[in-house]
Tab-separated table of C-alpha atoms and ligand atoms in Angstrom:
chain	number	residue	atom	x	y	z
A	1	UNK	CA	67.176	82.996	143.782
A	2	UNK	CA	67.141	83.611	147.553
A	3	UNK	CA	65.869	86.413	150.312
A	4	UNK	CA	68.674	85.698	152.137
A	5	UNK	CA	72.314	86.026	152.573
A	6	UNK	CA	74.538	82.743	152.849
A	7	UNK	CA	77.871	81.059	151.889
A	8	UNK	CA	78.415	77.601	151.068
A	9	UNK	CA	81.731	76.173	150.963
A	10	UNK	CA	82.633	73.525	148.250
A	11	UNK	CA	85.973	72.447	148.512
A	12	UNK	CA	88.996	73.107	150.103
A	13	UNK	CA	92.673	72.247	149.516
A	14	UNK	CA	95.264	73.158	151.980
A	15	UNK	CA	94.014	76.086	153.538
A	16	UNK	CA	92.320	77.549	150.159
A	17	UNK	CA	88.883	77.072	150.037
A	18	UNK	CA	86.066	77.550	147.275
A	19	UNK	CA	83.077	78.003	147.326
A	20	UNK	CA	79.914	80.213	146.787
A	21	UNK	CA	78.054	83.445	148.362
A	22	UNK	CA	74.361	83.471	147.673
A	23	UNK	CA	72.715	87.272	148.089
A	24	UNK	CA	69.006	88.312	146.345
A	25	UNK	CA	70.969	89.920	143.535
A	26	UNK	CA	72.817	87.152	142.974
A	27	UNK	CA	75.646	84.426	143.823
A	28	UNK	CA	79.354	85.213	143.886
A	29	UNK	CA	81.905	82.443	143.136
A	30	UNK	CA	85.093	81.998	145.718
A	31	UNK	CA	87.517	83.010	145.990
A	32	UNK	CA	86.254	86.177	144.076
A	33	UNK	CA	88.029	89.207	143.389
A	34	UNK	CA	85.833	92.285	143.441
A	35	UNK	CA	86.529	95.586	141.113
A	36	UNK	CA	86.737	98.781	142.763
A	37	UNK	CA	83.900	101.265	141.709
A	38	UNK	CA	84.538	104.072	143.804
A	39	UNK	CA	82.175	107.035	142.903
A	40	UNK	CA	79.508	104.825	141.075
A	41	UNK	CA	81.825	103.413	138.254
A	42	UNK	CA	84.543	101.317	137.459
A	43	UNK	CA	86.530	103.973	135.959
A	44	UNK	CA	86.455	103.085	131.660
A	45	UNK	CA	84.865	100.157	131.806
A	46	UNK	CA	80.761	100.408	131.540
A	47	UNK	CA	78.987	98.208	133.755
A	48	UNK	CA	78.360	95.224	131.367
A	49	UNK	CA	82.014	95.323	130.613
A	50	UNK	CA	82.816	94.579	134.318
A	51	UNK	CA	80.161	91.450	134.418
A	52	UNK	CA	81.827	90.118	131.031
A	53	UNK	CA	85.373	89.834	132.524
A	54	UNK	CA	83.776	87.229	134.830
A	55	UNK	CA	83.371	90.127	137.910
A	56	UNK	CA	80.465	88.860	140.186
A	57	UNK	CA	79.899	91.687	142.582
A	58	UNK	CA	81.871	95.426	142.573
A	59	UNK	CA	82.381	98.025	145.066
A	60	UNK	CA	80.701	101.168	146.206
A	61	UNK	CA	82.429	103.816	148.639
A	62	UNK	CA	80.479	105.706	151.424
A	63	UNK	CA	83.051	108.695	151.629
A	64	UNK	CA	83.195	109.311	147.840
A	65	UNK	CA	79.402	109.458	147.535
A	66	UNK	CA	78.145	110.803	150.450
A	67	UNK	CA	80.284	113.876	149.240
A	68	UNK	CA	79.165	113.423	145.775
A	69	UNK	CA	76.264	112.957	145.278
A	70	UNK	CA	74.947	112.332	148.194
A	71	UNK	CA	73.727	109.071	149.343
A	72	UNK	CA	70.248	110.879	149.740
A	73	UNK	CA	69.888	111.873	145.822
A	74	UNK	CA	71.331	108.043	145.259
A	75	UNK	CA	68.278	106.673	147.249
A	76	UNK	CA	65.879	109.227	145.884
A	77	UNK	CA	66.662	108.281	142.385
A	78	UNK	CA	66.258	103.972	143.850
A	79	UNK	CA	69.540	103.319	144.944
A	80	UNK	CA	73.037	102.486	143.839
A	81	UNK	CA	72.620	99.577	141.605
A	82	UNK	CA	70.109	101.243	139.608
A	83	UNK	CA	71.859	104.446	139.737
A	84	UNK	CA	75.007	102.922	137.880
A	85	UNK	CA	73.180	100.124	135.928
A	86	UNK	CA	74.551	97.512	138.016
A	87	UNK	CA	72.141	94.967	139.163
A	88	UNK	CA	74.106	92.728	140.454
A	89	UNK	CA	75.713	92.541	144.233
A	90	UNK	CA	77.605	95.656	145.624
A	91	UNK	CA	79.935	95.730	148.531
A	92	UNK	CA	80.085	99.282	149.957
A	93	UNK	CA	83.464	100.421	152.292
A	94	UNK	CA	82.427	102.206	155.269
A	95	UNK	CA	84.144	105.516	154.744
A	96	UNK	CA	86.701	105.300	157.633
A	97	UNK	CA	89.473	104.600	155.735
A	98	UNK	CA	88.907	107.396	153.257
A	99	UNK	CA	88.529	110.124	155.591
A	100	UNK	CA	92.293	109.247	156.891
A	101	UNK	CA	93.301	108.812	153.409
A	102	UNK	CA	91.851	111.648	151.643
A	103	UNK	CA	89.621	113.833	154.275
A	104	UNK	CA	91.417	117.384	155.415
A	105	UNK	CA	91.122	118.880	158.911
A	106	UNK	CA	89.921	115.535	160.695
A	107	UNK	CA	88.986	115.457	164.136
A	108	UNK	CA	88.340	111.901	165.805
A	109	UNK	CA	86.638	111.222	168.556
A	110	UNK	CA	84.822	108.477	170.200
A	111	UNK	CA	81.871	109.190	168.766
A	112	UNK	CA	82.966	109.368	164.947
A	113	UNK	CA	84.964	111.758	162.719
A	114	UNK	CA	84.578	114.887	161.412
A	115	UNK	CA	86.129	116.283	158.338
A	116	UNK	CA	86.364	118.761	155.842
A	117	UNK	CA	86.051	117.131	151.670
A	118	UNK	CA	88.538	116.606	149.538
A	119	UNK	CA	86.020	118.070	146.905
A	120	UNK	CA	84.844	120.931	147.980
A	121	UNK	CA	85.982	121.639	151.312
A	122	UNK	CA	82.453	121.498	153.290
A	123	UNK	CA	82.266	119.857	156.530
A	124	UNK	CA	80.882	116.335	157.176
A	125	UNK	CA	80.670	113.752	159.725
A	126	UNK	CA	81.260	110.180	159.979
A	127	UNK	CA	79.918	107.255	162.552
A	128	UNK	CA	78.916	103.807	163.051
A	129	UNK	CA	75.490	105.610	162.535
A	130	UNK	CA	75.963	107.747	159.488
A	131	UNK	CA	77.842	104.750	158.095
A	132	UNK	CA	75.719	101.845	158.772
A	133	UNK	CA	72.402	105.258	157.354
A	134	UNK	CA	74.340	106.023	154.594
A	135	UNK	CA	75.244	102.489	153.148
A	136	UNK	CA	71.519	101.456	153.978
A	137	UNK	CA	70.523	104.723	151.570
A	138	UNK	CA	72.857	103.397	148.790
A	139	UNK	CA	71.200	99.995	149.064
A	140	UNK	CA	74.485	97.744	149.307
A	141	UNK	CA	74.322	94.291	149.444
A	142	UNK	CA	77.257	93.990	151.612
A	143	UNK	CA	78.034	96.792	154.366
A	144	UNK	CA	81.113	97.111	155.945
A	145	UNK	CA	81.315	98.156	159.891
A	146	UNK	CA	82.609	102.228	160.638
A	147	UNK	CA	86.338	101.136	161.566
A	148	UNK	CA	89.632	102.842	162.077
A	149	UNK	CA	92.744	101.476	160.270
A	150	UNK	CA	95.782	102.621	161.539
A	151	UNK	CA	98.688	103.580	159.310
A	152	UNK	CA	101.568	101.119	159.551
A	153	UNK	CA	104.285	101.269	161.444
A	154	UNK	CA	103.127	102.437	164.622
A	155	UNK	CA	103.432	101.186	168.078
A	156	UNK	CA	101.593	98.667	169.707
A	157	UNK	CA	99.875	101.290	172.160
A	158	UNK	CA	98.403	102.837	169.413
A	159	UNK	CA	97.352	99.738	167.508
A	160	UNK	CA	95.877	98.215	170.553
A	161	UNK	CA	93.635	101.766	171.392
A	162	UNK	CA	92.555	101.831	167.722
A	163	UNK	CA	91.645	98.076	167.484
A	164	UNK	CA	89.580	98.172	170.833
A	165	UNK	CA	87.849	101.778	169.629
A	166	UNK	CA	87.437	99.971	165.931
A	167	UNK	CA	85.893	96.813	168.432
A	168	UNK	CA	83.501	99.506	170.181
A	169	UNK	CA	82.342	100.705	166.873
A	170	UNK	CA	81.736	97.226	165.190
A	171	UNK	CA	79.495	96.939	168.045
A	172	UNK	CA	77.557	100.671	167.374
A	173	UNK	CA	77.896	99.712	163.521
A	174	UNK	CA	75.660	95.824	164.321
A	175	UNK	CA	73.017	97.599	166.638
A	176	UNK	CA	72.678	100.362	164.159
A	177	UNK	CA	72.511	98.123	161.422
A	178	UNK	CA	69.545	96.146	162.451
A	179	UNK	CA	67.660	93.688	160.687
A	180	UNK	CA	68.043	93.503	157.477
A	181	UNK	CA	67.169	90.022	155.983
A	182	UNK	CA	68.940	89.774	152.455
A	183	UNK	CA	71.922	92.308	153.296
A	184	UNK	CA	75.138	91.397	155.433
A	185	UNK	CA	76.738	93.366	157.539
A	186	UNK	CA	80.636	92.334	157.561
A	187	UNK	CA	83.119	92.836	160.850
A	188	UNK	CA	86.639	94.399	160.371
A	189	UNK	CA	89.761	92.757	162.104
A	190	UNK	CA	92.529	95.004	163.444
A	191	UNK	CA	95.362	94.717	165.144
A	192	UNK	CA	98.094	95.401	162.759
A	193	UNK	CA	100.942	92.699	162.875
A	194	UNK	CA	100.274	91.612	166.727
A	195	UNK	CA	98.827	88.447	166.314
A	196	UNK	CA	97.525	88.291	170.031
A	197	UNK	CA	95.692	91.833	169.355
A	198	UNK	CA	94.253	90.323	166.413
A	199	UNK	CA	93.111	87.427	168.455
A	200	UNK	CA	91.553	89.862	170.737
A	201	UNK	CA	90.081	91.688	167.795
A	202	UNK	CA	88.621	88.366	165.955
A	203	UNK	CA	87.499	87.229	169.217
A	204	UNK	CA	85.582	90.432	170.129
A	205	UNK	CA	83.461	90.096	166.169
A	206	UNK	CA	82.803	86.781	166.956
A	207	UNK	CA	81.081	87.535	169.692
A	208	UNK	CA	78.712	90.197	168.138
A	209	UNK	CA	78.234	88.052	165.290
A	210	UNK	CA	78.935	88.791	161.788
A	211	UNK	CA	77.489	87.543	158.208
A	212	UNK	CA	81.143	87.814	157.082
A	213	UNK	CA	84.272	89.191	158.355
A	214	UNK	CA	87.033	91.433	156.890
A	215	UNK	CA	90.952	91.049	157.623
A	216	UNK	CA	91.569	94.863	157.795
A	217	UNK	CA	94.616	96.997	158.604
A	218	UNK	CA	97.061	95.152	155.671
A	219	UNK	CA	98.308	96.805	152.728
A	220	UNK	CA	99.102	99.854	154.221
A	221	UNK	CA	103.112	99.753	153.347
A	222	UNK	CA	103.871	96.713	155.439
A	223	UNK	CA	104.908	94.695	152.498
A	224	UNK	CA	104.264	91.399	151.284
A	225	UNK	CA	106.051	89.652	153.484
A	226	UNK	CA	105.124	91.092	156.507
A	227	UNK	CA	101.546	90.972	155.633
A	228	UNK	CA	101.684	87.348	154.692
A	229	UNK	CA	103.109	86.493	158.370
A	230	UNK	CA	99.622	88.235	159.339
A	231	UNK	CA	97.930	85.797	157.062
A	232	UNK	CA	99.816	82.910	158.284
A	233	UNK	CA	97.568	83.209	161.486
A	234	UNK	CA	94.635	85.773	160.846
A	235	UNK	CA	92.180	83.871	158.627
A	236	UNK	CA	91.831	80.898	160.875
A	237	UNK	CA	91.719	83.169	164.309
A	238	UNK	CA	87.860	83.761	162.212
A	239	UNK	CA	85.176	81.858	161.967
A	240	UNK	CA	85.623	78.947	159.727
A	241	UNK	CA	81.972	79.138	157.966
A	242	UNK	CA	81.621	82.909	157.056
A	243	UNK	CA	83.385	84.211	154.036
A	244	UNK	CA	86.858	85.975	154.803
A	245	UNK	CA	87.762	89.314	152.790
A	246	UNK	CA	91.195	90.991	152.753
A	247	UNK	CA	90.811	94.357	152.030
A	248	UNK	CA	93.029	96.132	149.493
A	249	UNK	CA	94.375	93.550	148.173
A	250	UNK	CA	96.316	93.402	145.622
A	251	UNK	CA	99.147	92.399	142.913
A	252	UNK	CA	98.626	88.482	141.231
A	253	UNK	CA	101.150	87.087	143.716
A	254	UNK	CA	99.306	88.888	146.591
A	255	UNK	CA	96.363	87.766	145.567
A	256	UNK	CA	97.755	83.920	144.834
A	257	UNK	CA	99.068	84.188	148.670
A	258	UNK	CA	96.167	85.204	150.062
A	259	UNK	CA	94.053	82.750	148.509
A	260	UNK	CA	96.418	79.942	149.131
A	261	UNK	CA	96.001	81.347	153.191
A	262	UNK	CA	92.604	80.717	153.493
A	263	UNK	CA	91.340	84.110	151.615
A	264	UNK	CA	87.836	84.054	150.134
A	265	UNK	CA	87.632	87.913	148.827
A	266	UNK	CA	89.683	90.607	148.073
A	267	UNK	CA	89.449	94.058	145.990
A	268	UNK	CA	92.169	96.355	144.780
A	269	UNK	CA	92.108	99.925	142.617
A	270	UNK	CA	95.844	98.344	141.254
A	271	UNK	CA	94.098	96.401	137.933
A	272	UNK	CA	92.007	99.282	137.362
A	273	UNK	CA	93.989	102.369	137.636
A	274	UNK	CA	97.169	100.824	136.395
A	275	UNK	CA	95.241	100.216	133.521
A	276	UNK	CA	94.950	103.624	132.672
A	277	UNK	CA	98.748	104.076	133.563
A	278	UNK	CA	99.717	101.914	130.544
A	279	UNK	CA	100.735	98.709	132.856
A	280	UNK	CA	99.334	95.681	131.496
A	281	UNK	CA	99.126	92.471	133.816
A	282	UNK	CA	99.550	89.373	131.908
A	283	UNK	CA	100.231	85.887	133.002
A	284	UNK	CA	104.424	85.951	132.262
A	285	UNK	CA	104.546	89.484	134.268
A	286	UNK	CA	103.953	93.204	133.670
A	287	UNK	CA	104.125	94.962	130.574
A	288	UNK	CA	104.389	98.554	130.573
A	289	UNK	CA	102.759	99.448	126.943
A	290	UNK	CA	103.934	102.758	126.234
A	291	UNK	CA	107.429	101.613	126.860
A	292	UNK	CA	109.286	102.569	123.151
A	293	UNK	CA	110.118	98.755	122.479
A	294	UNK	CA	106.070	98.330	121.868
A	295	UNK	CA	105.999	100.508	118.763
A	296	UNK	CA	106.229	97.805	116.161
A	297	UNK	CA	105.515	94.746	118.315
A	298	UNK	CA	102.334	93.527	116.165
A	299	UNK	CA	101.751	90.579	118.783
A	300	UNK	CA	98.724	90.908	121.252
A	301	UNK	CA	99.967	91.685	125.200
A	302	UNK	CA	98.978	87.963	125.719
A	303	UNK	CA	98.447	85.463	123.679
A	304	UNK	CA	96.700	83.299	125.980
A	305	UNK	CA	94.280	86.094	126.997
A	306	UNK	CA	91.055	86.357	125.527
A	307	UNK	CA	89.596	89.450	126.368
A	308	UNK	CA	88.967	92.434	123.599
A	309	UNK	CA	92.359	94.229	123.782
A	310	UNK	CA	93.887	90.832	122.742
A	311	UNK	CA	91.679	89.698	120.570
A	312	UNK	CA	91.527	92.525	118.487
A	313	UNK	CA	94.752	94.851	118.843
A	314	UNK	CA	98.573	94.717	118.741
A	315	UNK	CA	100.827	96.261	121.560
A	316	UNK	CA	101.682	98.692	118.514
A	317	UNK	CA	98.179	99.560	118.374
A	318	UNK	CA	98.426	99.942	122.309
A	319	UNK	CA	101.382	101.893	122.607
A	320	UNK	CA	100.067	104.226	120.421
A	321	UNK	CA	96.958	105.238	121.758
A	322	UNK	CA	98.583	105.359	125.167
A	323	UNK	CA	101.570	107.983	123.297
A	324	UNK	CA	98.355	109.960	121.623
A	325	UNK	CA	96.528	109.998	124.422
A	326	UNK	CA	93.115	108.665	123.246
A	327	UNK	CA	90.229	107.198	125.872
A	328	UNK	CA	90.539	104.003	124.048
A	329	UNK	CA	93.819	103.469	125.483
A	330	UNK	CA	92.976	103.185	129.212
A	331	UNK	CA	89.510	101.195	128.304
A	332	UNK	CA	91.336	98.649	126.339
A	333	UNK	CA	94.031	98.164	129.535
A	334	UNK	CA	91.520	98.210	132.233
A	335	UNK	CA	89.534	95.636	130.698
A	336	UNK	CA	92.747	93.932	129.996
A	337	UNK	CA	93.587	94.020	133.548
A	338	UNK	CA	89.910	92.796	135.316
A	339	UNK	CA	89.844	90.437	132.774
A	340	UNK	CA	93.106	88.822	133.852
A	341	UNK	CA	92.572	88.957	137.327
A	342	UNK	CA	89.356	87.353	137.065
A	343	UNK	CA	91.262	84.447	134.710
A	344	UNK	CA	93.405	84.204	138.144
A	345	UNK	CA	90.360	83.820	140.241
A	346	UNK	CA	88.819	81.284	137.826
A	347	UNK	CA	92.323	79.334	137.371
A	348	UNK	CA	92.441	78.752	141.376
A	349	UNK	CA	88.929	78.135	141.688
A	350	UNK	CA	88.938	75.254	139.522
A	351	UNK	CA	92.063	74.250	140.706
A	352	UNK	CA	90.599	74.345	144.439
A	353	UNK	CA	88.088	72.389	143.647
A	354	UNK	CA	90.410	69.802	141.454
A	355	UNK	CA	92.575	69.419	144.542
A	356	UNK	CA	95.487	70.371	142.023
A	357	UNK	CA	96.045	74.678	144.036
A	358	UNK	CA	99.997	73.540	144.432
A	359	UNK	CA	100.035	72.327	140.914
A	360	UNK	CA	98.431	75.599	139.869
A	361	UNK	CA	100.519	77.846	141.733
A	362	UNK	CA	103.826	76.248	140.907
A	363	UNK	CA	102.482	77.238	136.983
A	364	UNK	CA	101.353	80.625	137.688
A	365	UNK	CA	105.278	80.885	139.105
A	366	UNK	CA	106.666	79.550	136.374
A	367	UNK	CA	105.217	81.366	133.534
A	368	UNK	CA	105.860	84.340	135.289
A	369	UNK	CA	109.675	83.935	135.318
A	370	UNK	CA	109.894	83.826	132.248
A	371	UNK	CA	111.889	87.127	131.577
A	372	UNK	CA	111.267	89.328	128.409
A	373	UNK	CA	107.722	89.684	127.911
B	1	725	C1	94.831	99.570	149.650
B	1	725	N1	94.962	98.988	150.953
B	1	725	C2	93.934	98.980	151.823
B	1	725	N2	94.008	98.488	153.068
B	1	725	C3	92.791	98.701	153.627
B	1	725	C4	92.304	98.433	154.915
B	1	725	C5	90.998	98.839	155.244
B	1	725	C6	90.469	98.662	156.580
B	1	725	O1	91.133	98.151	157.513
B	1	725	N3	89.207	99.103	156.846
B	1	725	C7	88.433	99.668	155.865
B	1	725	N4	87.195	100.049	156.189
B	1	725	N5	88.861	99.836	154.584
B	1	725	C8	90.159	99.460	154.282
B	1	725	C9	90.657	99.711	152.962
B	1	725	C10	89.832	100.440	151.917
B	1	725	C11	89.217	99.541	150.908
B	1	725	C12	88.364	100.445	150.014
B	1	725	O2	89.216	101.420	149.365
B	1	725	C13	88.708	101.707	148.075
B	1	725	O3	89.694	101.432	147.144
B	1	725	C14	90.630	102.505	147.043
B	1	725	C15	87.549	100.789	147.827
B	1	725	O4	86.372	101.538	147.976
B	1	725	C16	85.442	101.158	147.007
B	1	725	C17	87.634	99.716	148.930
B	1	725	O5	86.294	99.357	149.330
B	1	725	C18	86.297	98.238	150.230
B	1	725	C19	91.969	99.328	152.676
B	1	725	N6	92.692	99.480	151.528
B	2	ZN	ZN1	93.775	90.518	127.446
């Protein structure tokens, strides 16, 4: 075990890289994909299910618990991870982008945001301050700097003003942040699709000095391909030796891109809540369970997989706990899902460190072309 936070890279091939994250509360394997736990839980799934699909850290949000229940009960009762049984690492968001998303009545200013809760409708406020307080509270093992992310499309004027304020506030978010051996504090990279902004951006974190730094401002409707001619430059405009994390991100190919662009972390909700839409991810595409055609299929959604859902029920089975209803129907697909995604991580991991990622890729391609499913 170690007091401190590091990251060791392994291998590379191309410009995907493996390697390892070392925190007190354990190591996390890259390129690592991390499940969203919003309000303290990974929605269905209990905590030892989400460390037995191969997850090595989850996420925490600042804007969902400071409203509920408070980031002061969390601490009172000794912090996040023992709050929701997790005692492994936690990345917590900052809270920025869920006050745009979700937050009514904002009003943004230089100094931070107020805004009224989605919950209840109380007031609250949000800084580099409260952020940086808040996520210290919650005990995170990763905290994320008080940004702004901009929705996409907008003009460069207002990309470049919310990039230098999101700059400004990095800066507030490190000074407030202090010293906190064992816990990292990660930067935030804006700049939307300008590449020179986001050199301006990367260069500005570099220079305060991060334990880790986040490509933010993607997956915000800009589509793949747009935000894959961001990746084509943004990951290497960092710092070669700190672990890279794309926030939001996203569907298998996404995530296959990303990695294969130099991406060491990434989290999306998609496995998760699509799971308790009936959509199944499985390596030859999606399968959307309570689809009719299901009803007598007495094969497992993947034969390949070996998680519980296909070990031990049919899509039959499937479809008709999704058609009736029952909780067991959005456990058995969420696990399903995190347990795929994590195969994904594992697959390219290996294959990183084989030297075979092209090889890999091409297969993960291939199988998933292959039509009816
Ligand atoms: C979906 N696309 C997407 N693009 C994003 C871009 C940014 C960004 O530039 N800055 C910040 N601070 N957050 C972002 C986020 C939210 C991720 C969080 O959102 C929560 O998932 C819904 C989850 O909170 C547990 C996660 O925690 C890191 C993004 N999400
Ligand atoms: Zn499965």
């Amino acid at each position: 075990m170690t007091d401190r936070f590091s990251f060791d890279l392994h291998a590379t091939d191309g410009k995907a890289r493996s390697g390892v994250i070392r925190t007190p509360r354990g190591e996390i394997r890259t390129p690592a994909f991390m499940p969203v736990g919003t309000a303290a839980t990974v929605k269905a799934m209990l905590p030892e299910s989400v460390a037995a699909t191969g997850a090595d850290i989850l996420l925490g949000n600042t804007y969902h618990l400071m409203l509920r229940p408070t980031a002061e009960r969390i601490a009172a009762l000794g912090g996040l991870h023992a709050f929701m049984n997790w005692d492994k690492p936690i990345l917590t968001d900052s809270g920025g982008f869920q006050v745009m998303s979700l937050a009514g009545l904002r009003k943004l200013t230089e100094e931070g945001v107020t805004f009224k809760s989605h919950i209840d409708g109380s007031r609250h406020h949000l800084s580099p301050e409260r952020s940086m307080e808040i996520q210290a509270l919650l005990g995170s093992d990763i905290v994320m700097c008080f940004d702004e992310c901009p929705a996409l499309p907008a003009d460069r004027d207002r990309i470049k003003s919310s990039m230098d304020l999101s700059m400004r506030w990095a800066q507030r978010s490190r000074d407030a942040f202090g010293d906190r051996p064992g816990h990292a504090l990660f930067g935030i990279q804006q700049g939307g699709l300008e590449q020179d902004l986001r050199e301006e951006s990367a260069n500005a974190l570099r220079a305060i000095e991060f334990d880790g730094y986040a490509v933010g401002g993607l997956a915000v409707g800009e589509g793949q391909e747009a935000m894959f001619g961001v990746l084509d430059y943004a990951p290497d405009q960092l710092p070669v030796d700190k672990p890279r994390y794309l926030m939001g991100v996203g569907k298998p190919d996404d995530i296959v891109g990303a990695v294969k662009r130099g991406i060491d972390m990434m989290d999306c909700v998609l496995p998760s809540r699509s799971g308790r839409t009936g959509q199944a991810f499985t390596r030859h595409g999606v399968v959307n369970i309570k689809n009719a055609r299901h009803q007598d299929d007495p094969r497992p959604l993947d034969e390949a997989c070996t998680c519980p859902a296909c070990r031990g029920y049919s899509r039959a089975y499937l479809h008709h706990v999704f058609r009736a209803n029952e909780m067991i129907s959005g456990m058995l697909l969420t696990w399903h899902n995190l347990h795929y995604f994590q195969d994904i991580m594992a697959g390219m991991r290996a294959a990183i460190s084989a030297g075979s990622f092209a090889a890999w890729e091409a297969e993960f391609h291939r199988q998933r072309a292959q039509g009816d499913i």
